[in-house]
Each structure stands twice: as C-alpha cells, then as structure tokens.
C-alpha cells in the first residue's frame, strides 16, 4: 500500500515541477499523508527525512502542525542528525502560542548539561529563537554556567541567548550583570560582540545597569582605539575596515552610555574625532562606521566642534553617488536641523540639489529638509527653487510642497508684493492641492495691502483669463475683481504690460466663471457676489448684471438661488441702499495662525471656522423668517430688511472677522433660563471690548434626563431697535444623561444702549413627545446692555 | 517602514535578501551584514546559486544560526564561521 516515500531532494523537484497550483497541492497532500503515516509507524532512522520534507512544505505555506510532536521525539533521540532536524523543526513550527513548546524545556536542559558542544549550540539556538518567558526562567541558571566555560563556540551562543532572555524576562538581568565585565576583557571578537550587545540590552532595560556600566567606558574606548589603529586582522577585515560590526556596536553602546552624562562624553570625545577622521569611506563599510559615529556625536554631550564635524560628514555623504547613503544623510540632517541650524545651512545647496532626485523617498526627504532650512535671509532663493520643484514634482508631494511654500512665504516674506506674487504663482501651478484656508489667507492679505490693490487685481484678472479651472485661484480672483473692479478699468502704473480692461470683458469673464461646469458651487457664489459689487463700481450699463442675477433667481442650487433673489430685491426695492451696502469691505485685521488657534477655543470661532466664507447664510436668515412668522405677538419684531440684505456681504465680514477677535472671558454672570424634565437652557454673555454695542449670547442646552432630546430648535426675538443674528447651532440632538450639550451663538447689536429684552422659543422631541415652549427671559443682567 | 520596524534589503541577481530591524538601527551596517552572509554562503556551497538554497534549506538555516542569534549579529569573521560549518557537517 505504501508507495515508496520520496527523498527530500526528489520531493522538492517534484513540487517545483508542478505547473499549476492545483497540481502542487495534490503532490503535497499525497506527501503529507505519507508523512503522517510514517510518523505513526515508520522507521525511526528515516524520521528526520520525513520531518525535513514537512519543513519544506511548511515553508511554502501549507499547514504542518501535525509535525510538532515529531519534533519533540527527534530532539530526544541521541543522534546528532535527528537532533538537528528536530531543533530546526521546533524553531520553525513551535512558538509561544502553542502549548507544546513547554515540553521541549526538559530536553533542552538535558542537552545543555551534556557538554557536547554542537548539541549545546543547537539547544541554545532554539532557546534564543523561540524561548518563551517560562522557558527562560527555568533555564537561566544553565545558560549562566555556560557563559563562563572556556570554549568560545558555546560562549558566544550563550551570551546571545542571554540577550534574548533579558528581552523576554527583564528580571533575569540581575543574573547576567556580573559576568559581563569579565567578559569584556576577552580578545575574541565574537565574544566581545555578544557581550557588548548584552550590555546594550541591559542598559536599555534599567537605569541602574546604566550607571553600573558607565564605569567601563574607558575600557570600551580602549578596545575601539585598538580596533581602529592597530590595523589589520585579516579575519575580520571587511573592505579595509577592521571588523566594522564590532565598531558599530561599540559606538552604539557608547551612545547609550554617554547620553546625558558629562563624564563619559568627555572621555569619548577624542576617540570619536579619531574614528571620524581615520575611517576610510570609499566603501560602504566605512560609511556605516562613520554614520554610527555621527549618530553618537549627535546624542551625547559633545563639544561644539565635534558637532560641526558630524554635520560636515553628513554633508559629504550627500555628495556620494550611492542612494542609500544619501537617504541616510538626509534623514539625520532632518533630525539635526533643529539643534544645529547654522551648521546645516552650510549644506543647503547640496540639499537643494537633492530635490531633483528621481527617487520618491529621497525627494520627499529633501523637500522636508529644504522647508526646514528656509529663513529670512535665503527665502527668495529657496522659494524660487521650491517653486521650480513644485512644477515638476509628483502629485503626492505637491500638497506638502505648496503648503510649505505658503507657510514659508508667510513667515519670511520680505515685501507684500513679493508675498502676493508667490502665492499667486503657487495657486496657478498647484491650485488644486492647496489647503483650504489659503484662499482666506490670500484675501486677507490683499485686503490689507491697500497700495497693491490695483496691482493685485490686474495680475489676478489676467491669471483668471488664462485658466478658470483651478478653484482657489478662481475664488480669490473673483473676490478681488468684485472688490476692486474699478481699478481694472484704469491703467496700472506698476507694470506697463498690464493694460486696462474693458467693462464688457470683465463681465464676460465673470459670466464665464458662473456658467462653467468646472466651477464649484462655492466659486459660483463668489462670482455672483462679485457681479453684484461691480454693479456699483462700474459706470456703464447695469442691465446686463440685472439680467444675469435674475436668471439665477430660479437656479437649482439653493445657495445661488437665495443670493440671486436677494440681489434682485436689492435692485428693485432697495436700489437706494445698494451703493451703501456694496461698499468695499473695511480693512480687516490680519488674522495669523496664533490668533486663529486661540480663537478656536471659543465656541463662536469653533463653529464658524469650519464654514468658509461661502457658508450658506441661509440657516440664519431662514431662522429669522421662521421666528418672525410665528412670533407675531411678541413685543419686538426684528427688522428684516437691514438684517436680511447685509447677510451676504456682512456674513463675509463677520466670518473673516471672528477668527481674529476671540471674545475675552466675560465677567457677566450666566443665567439659567429654562428647565423642564432634565433639559436645561443656560445663557452666557460676552461683551467683546472692541465693539461696545455688541453682545454675544451663547445658549447651552444640557440634558440630564434619561432620554435623548432630538430635533432641537431654538429661536429668539428682540425689540425693534436691536439687531439680532443667530448662528448655526452645534447640532440638534442632546444625548441623554449629560451627553454633549448643544450650543448656539446669538449676536445682538444694541447701538442705542436700550434695555435688552429677549424672548426665546424652543421646540424639541423628548420622551416621545414634541415640546414647544415660548418664554421671555427675565432678570437679564444690567451689564448686557449698558 | 513597516509597523515599527524597517526592512533593509539587497538585491543579488534575481534574489532579494531582506533583514527586518528596529527603526533605530544603523541601515548601512546591516547592509554590510547581508553582504557578509552572502559571501559565507558562497564559500560554503561553492559558488552558490538559487537552486542550492532551495534544495539545501536546512543547511542554510545552519549558516544563519552561526552568524545571527537572538536577533543580533553573532560572528563576523568568515573563516571562523566556515570552520564551524565544516565541523558540523562532519557530524552528520
């Protein structure tokens, strides 16, 4: 019944000869069946062959767990070849997740104490590869005995096994601490290597060991020195450098020992300089040693001259042709740039060269490093280089590069005009990848630079005329054209090449933007508003504008429709107010990032900073409409027209305004206005110091009951001589048991300083019922309106 | 980068030898280690080729155990390693 089982060699050949997956699986399954049968009742002499075949099959990825018990049997057998395959099987098939591994412990113990070197070696190998914590604990003493044996073969293995044990069971480090110092005095490189690794491991685990080993720093220094200077041991020589591995390990240990420790660092200083200068860097081995030296210098408390030396070495690395070395140099320079900025600056040209690499990871590192190196003196040159890079770089780097350039420009811009030029250039080349707030930043910037209005609007117009597909550019350009369109009609003195533009061209361009299917809805909103503003700026016929606006009165997009309807009303009923409403936006304070970050903490800014300038002003106005329809009996009706129409433009101002003016903490006391079944409304008041008539009310709704509050809507009304604006609430659901509260901000303008009266209406669903409450707020603190 | 390790590899004709190390280790040194290992294999198998590695995989494991242990480099001298391997071979 038994077909003669294949020899290992033949099996491998057969498997490799299989032409399809299915065929391979067939062969393997047949063979596995054989192996299982052989394990059960086969010839003990041949068992190792079976296991070897099983291991091959396992390497290919097929299940082989039935071989685990076989491994144990083989390990226990006295023959060397059985043991060899058995231990190999143990290493490959068993690991901590299987319970069988504990059974090996006994076998390993026996083998370790037998004294036959190769066998001991095997056992140690296995132990160090897959030894679990329990095994390590049991066998620690055995290993320690072996550490001190005379034969180097076993000692080397024992030391590294100790390393593994220390990793698994940190408490064992106490056992291994004393022998280390004696081992350091050995001359055999393998033992030294192992010892140093063990010491490194011990030091990393416990600071007490660290202190203990700081005493041996002089010894280490001496070893390294002999290695470097004494020349030439053919055995350990690798392309001209004597035992680079040992050198690297010693350097690593020195690094760990010298960190934050003055004394050790001093002893090392000379040695490091010596290593750095003596090592031959033509081959990779030398570079490896040098790299480790540089890392060590960076980490310990070294002299300034030494650090400069380290940076210079890295600079030399950058010039080599081997890509690996350059990658390594760029990564380390990035780490160094924070602490040794001036030294790294010297290598700036080389770094910039690296930007032109074809390899993606190299160019990414070079980009990060270049961005970190920009400062006020080299900003013009660097931005030029970076812009050239932007045009040619792969798309995943573009976003980083663009935002990096913009950030650098913002921090170090020498003149405003240069700043505007740079941003413009970035927008035209990589507009689609720019971050969202770049638009807001640019509009702020242009608004702030009054003398450059004409120049910027000309540039933007011409950029727009060429290409209307890059959305951020289009948004900024339309905004500018809307604001400063009258400058377009005159010649611009700053650059003779930009001629004045005719009115029709301007209108035609804006209409094109409006109709193009490439434009986002936000962009269309910008364009429509710009058209409206132009109606006051341009002297010519405004009928064309009226026509366009009325067409959009029936547009599908709600935002556009609403704007168009409002603008229509502006033309028809309130024509006398049009000029006043559509005046230029007053100079807005330049909001920088810190102010934005601070403002984000206050709820108002937090709500609004998510919405961009094109946020639908609809919720605010629709709330007002609802309020006014339903609250006809309240003592004060809000004025509709002035609050309705300034919303499009006013909303823009407020949204740009808020990030720069965080409301300071108010000393006005909070007020609890409403409570019912666990749902509570609190009002808190803030009077920003810059605008006395303005009062910010924050309504916080908390829910401490057992059921969620859903569909929550809160509306307000104030007397006739006030102006009220409601912002969008943070949500309309308050989870039960004091979940996240709903907050909403009201803005009340009180130019006459009249006494404030406030009426609130809330509707929500709670406990399955729909609740509606209307009430007036009493006991308003006097500070709210004085 | 791979989880919290990095992979260092070297290509020899059609084969890639990969080593997985901690992020803080010296890349260039391990490149040298790979080369060292390949040279030992070359000596041991007398001008090694890919088929040698496939058919004698357990011997390859022995070489690995001689040179690397517990995740660290153990022996760097090629002559010593070869001596050990020959001795082990004689026991079989």
XYZ file of N, CA and C in Angstrom, chain A residues 8-9 12-13 16 52 55-56 59 80-81 84 88 91-92 118 125 128 153 156-157 160-161 163-164 167 188 190 193 197 235-236 238 243 245 248-249 252 255 284-285 287-288 291-292 324-325 327-328, chain B residues 1 6 9-10 22 24-34 36 50-51 54-59 61-62 65-66 68-80 83-84 87-89 91-92:
294
model
N 13.993 13.794 0.089
C 13.736 15.240 0.156
C 14.003 15.907 -1.177
N 15.127 15.528 -1.742
C 15.549 16.124 -2.990
C 14.480 15.933 -4.066
N 11.302 17.975 -3.514
C 11.428 19.383 -3.892
C 11.356 19.524 -5.398
N 12.014 18.606 -6.070
C 11.977 18.702 -7.525
C 10.587 18.562 -8.054
N 8.517 21.681 -7.410
C 8.862 22.780 -8.292
C 8.450 22.510 -9.722
N 12.107 16.704 7.564
C 12.703 17.716 6.676
C 11.742 18.040 5.540
N 9.078 20.258 6.787
C 9.513 21.646 6.959
C 9.510 22.378 5.635
N 9.895 21.691 4.601
C 9.885 22.357 3.301
C 8.470 22.743 2.926
N 7.435 25.707 4.757
C 7.982 26.971 4.245
C 7.179 27.478 3.078
N 22.859 12.922 16.294
C 23.011 14.357 16.032
C 22.097 14.818 14.923
N 21.990 14.000 13.911
C 21.229 14.493 12.765
C 19.751 14.583 13.116
N 19.377 17.721 15.063
C 19.494 18.909 14.228
C 18.163 19.252 13.584
N 15.507 22.314 14.459
C 15.106 23.207 13.383
C 13.585 23.227 13.277
N 12.131 25.259 15.957
C 12.234 26.694 15.730
C 11.212 27.173 14.729
N 10.931 26.364 13.729
C 10.027 26.823 12.691
C 8.577 26.615 13.051
N 28.439 20.899 19.908
C 27.459 21.193 18.867
C 26.025 21.040 19.377
N 20.560 27.729 20.389
C 19.929 28.402 19.243
C 18.431 28.380 19.374
N 17.084 30.574 22.067
C 17.099 32.014 21.823
C 16.111 32.417 20.747
N 33.070 28.787 21.272
C 31.920 28.488 20.426
C 30.622 28.561 21.219
N 29.812 32.154 22.875
C 29.177 33.157 22.029
C 27.671 32.951 22.006
N 27.312 31.696 21.820
C 25.878 31.426 21.736
C 25.202 31.707 23.063
N 24.468 35.449 23.554
C 23.330 35.984 22.811
C 22.022 35.393 23.288
N 22.084 34.168 23.774
C 20.863 33.614 24.370
C 20.478 34.435 25.588
N 20.956 37.520 25.900
C 20.302 38.730 25.403
C 18.820 38.478 25.198
N 18.530 37.382 24.577
C 17.124 37.063 24.332
C 16.369 36.916 25.636
N 15.519 40.122 27.174
C 14.411 40.790 26.491
C 13.073 40.249 26.935
N 38.547 37.660 21.938
C 37.855 37.060 20.800
C 36.726 37.974 20.338
N 34.108 37.565 18.512
C 32.719 37.121 18.617
C 32.181 37.320 20.017
N 31.602 40.978 20.725
C 30.395 41.446 20.067
C 29.171 41.075 20.876
N 26.561 43.539 22.974
C 25.127 43.525 22.744
C 24.377 43.293 24.039
N 41.127 38.305 9.418
C 39.885 37.573 9.639
C 38.681 38.475 9.633
N 38.839 39.596 10.281
C 37.648 40.417 10.486
C 37.599 41.594 9.554
N 36.736 43.788 6.608
C 35.732 43.892 5.558
C 36.026 45.142 4.757
N 36.721 44.863 11.282
C 35.503 44.495 11.988
C 34.539 45.672 12.201
N 31.451 45.696 12.240
C 30.294 45.384 13.074
C 30.604 45.634 14.528
N 30.700 49.325 15.134
C 29.368 49.940 15.185
C 28.706 49.642 16.518
N 28.837 48.411 16.992
C 28.209 48.060 18.258
C 28.804 48.831 19.408
N 27.499 52.255 19.373
C 26.119 52.331 19.853
C 26.069 52.302 21.370
N 27.060 55.465 22.771
C 25.997 56.450 22.642
C 25.017 56.352 23.799
N 31.280 50.937 1.523
C 30.107 51.063 2.376
C 30.419 50.797 3.832
N 31.323 49.883 4.092
C 31.615 49.539 5.484
C 32.101 50.760 6.246
N 31.517 53.828 5.528
C 30.412 54.769 5.698
C 29.521 54.349 6.847
N 29.339 53.032 6.996
C 28.499 52.561 8.098
C 29.075 52.997 9.428
N 28.626 56.717 9.904
C 27.241 57.072 10.210
C 26.941 56.849 11.680
N 27.413 55.709 12.176
C 27.174 55.431 13.588
C 27.876 56.464 14.448
N 21.598 54.989 -1.021
C 21.328 54.643 0.376
C 22.000 55.622 1.311
N 23.232 55.963 0.969
C 23.965 56.860 1.854
C 23.310 58.227 1.872
N 20.182 58.891 1.392
C 18.942 58.788 2.154
C 19.216 58.885 3.639
N 20.244 58.151 4.058
C 20.589 58.138 5.473
C 21.009 59.530 5.917
N 9.503 51.557 5.850
C 8.981 51.436 7.208
C 7.883 50.396 7.219
N 12.014 48.566 10.297
C 12.262 48.891 8.909
C 12.924 47.692 8.246
N 17.145 45.725 2.496
C 17.283 44.623 1.561
C 18.415 44.896 0.600
N 18.906 43.819 0.002
C 19.939 43.942 -1.013
C 19.623 42.944 -2.094
N 15.080 47.160 13.902
C 14.405 48.268 14.575
C 14.653 49.568 13.830
N 15.742 52.201 15.005
C 16.898 52.971 15.440
C 18.212 52.358 15.006
N 18.166 51.251 14.290
C 19.437 50.607 13.943
C 20.082 51.244 12.728
N 21.363 50.949 12.591
C 22.164 51.555 11.542
C 21.932 50.823 10.226
N 21.328 51.488 9.254
C 20.997 50.824 7.984
C 22.218 50.260 7.299
N 23.251 51.113 7.220
C 24.395 50.747 6.400
C 25.116 49.538 6.985
N 25.141 49.448 8.304
C 25.831 48.317 8.921
C 25.130 47.012 8.557
N 23.816 47.024 8.537
C 23.117 45.783 8.209
C 23.221 45.424 6.736
N 23.389 46.430 5.910
C 23.679 46.126 4.510
C 24.961 45.326 4.413
N 25.958 45.754 5.201
C 27.203 45.007 5.221
C 26.992 43.600 5.740
N 26.128 43.466 6.724
C 25.868 42.144 7.290
C 25.278 41.215 6.233
N 24.368 41.760 5.427
C 23.785 40.938 4.359
C 24.878 40.468 3.426
N 28.032 40.119 3.977
C 28.854 39.138 4.674
C 28.223 37.758 4.603
N 20.641 29.893 -6.831
C 19.347 29.863 -6.155
C 18.905 28.436 -5.840
N 19.197 27.510 -6.746
C 18.741 26.142 -6.523
C 19.426 25.525 -5.315
N 17.491 26.397 -2.385
C 16.196 25.737 -2.262
C 16.354 24.300 -1.785
N 17.295 23.586 -2.403
C 17.397 22.168 -2.070
C 18.073 21.922 -0.741
N 18.852 22.852 -0.277
C 19.560 22.614 0.982
C 19.119 23.602 2.039
N 17.830 23.783 2.128
C 17.351 24.860 3.002
C 17.750 24.665 4.447
N 17.849 23.410 4.885
C 18.206 23.230 6.293
C 19.660 23.603 6.546
N 20.482 23.441 5.527
C 21.866 23.883 5.711
C 21.935 25.399 5.783
N 19.725 27.261 7.029
C 19.356 27.636 8.393
C 20.525 27.513 9.340
N 21.345 26.483 9.130
C 22.527 26.342 9.994
C 23.438 27.554 9.851
N 22.098 30.375 11.712
C 22.289 30.256 13.156
C 23.713 30.552 13.559
N 24.654 30.262 12.679
C 26.039 30.539 13.028
C 26.325 32.019 13.063
N 23.911 34.723 12.976
C 22.999 35.592 13.705
C 22.334 34.784 14.795
N 22.145 35.394 15.944
C 21.472 34.684 17.014
C 20.671 35.677 17.833
N 19.513 35.246 18.244
C 18.664 36.103 19.081
C 18.471 37.459 18.456
N 18.498 37.508 17.152
C 18.238 38.789 16.512
C 19.427 39.718 16.433
N 20.603 39.235 16.780
C 21.779 40.103 16.697
C 22.864 39.395 15.894
N 23.843 40.153 15.483
C 24.959 39.561 14.745
C 25.838 38.812 15.731
N 26.219 37.618 15.357
C 26.985 36.808 16.316
C 28.442 36.734 15.945
N 28.714 36.330 14.725
C 30.102 36.116 14.348
C 30.348 36.829 13.045
N 31.423 37.570 12.999
C 31.631 38.360 11.806
C 32.773 37.834 10.947
N 33.555 36.962 11.496
C 34.711 36.514 10.723
C 34.307 35.342 9.853
N 34.509 35.460 8.557
C 34.036 34.420 7.650
C 34.784 33.115 7.847
N 36.073 33.227 8.113
C 36.850 31.990 8.253
C 36.357 31.179 9.430
N 36.081 31.869 10.519
C 35.627 31.121 11.697
C 34.310 30.417 11.419
N 34.769 27.361 9.360
C 35.334 26.250 10.125
C 34.238 25.529 10.891
N 33.396 26.303 11.555
C 32.309 25.700 12.327
C 31.400 24.862 11.451
N 32.809 21.592 10.551
C 32.788 20.659 11.661
C 31.389 20.068 11.838
N 30.394 20.892 11.756
C 29.029 20.397 11.905
C 28.674 19.404 10.805
N 29.172 19.708 9.633
C 28.841 18.842 8.528
C 29.421 17.456 8.737
N 29.646 15.865 11.348
C 28.922 15.064 12.329
C 27.735 14.329 11.729
N 27.308 14.766 10.581
C 26.092 14.156 10.032
C 26.345 12.806 9.423
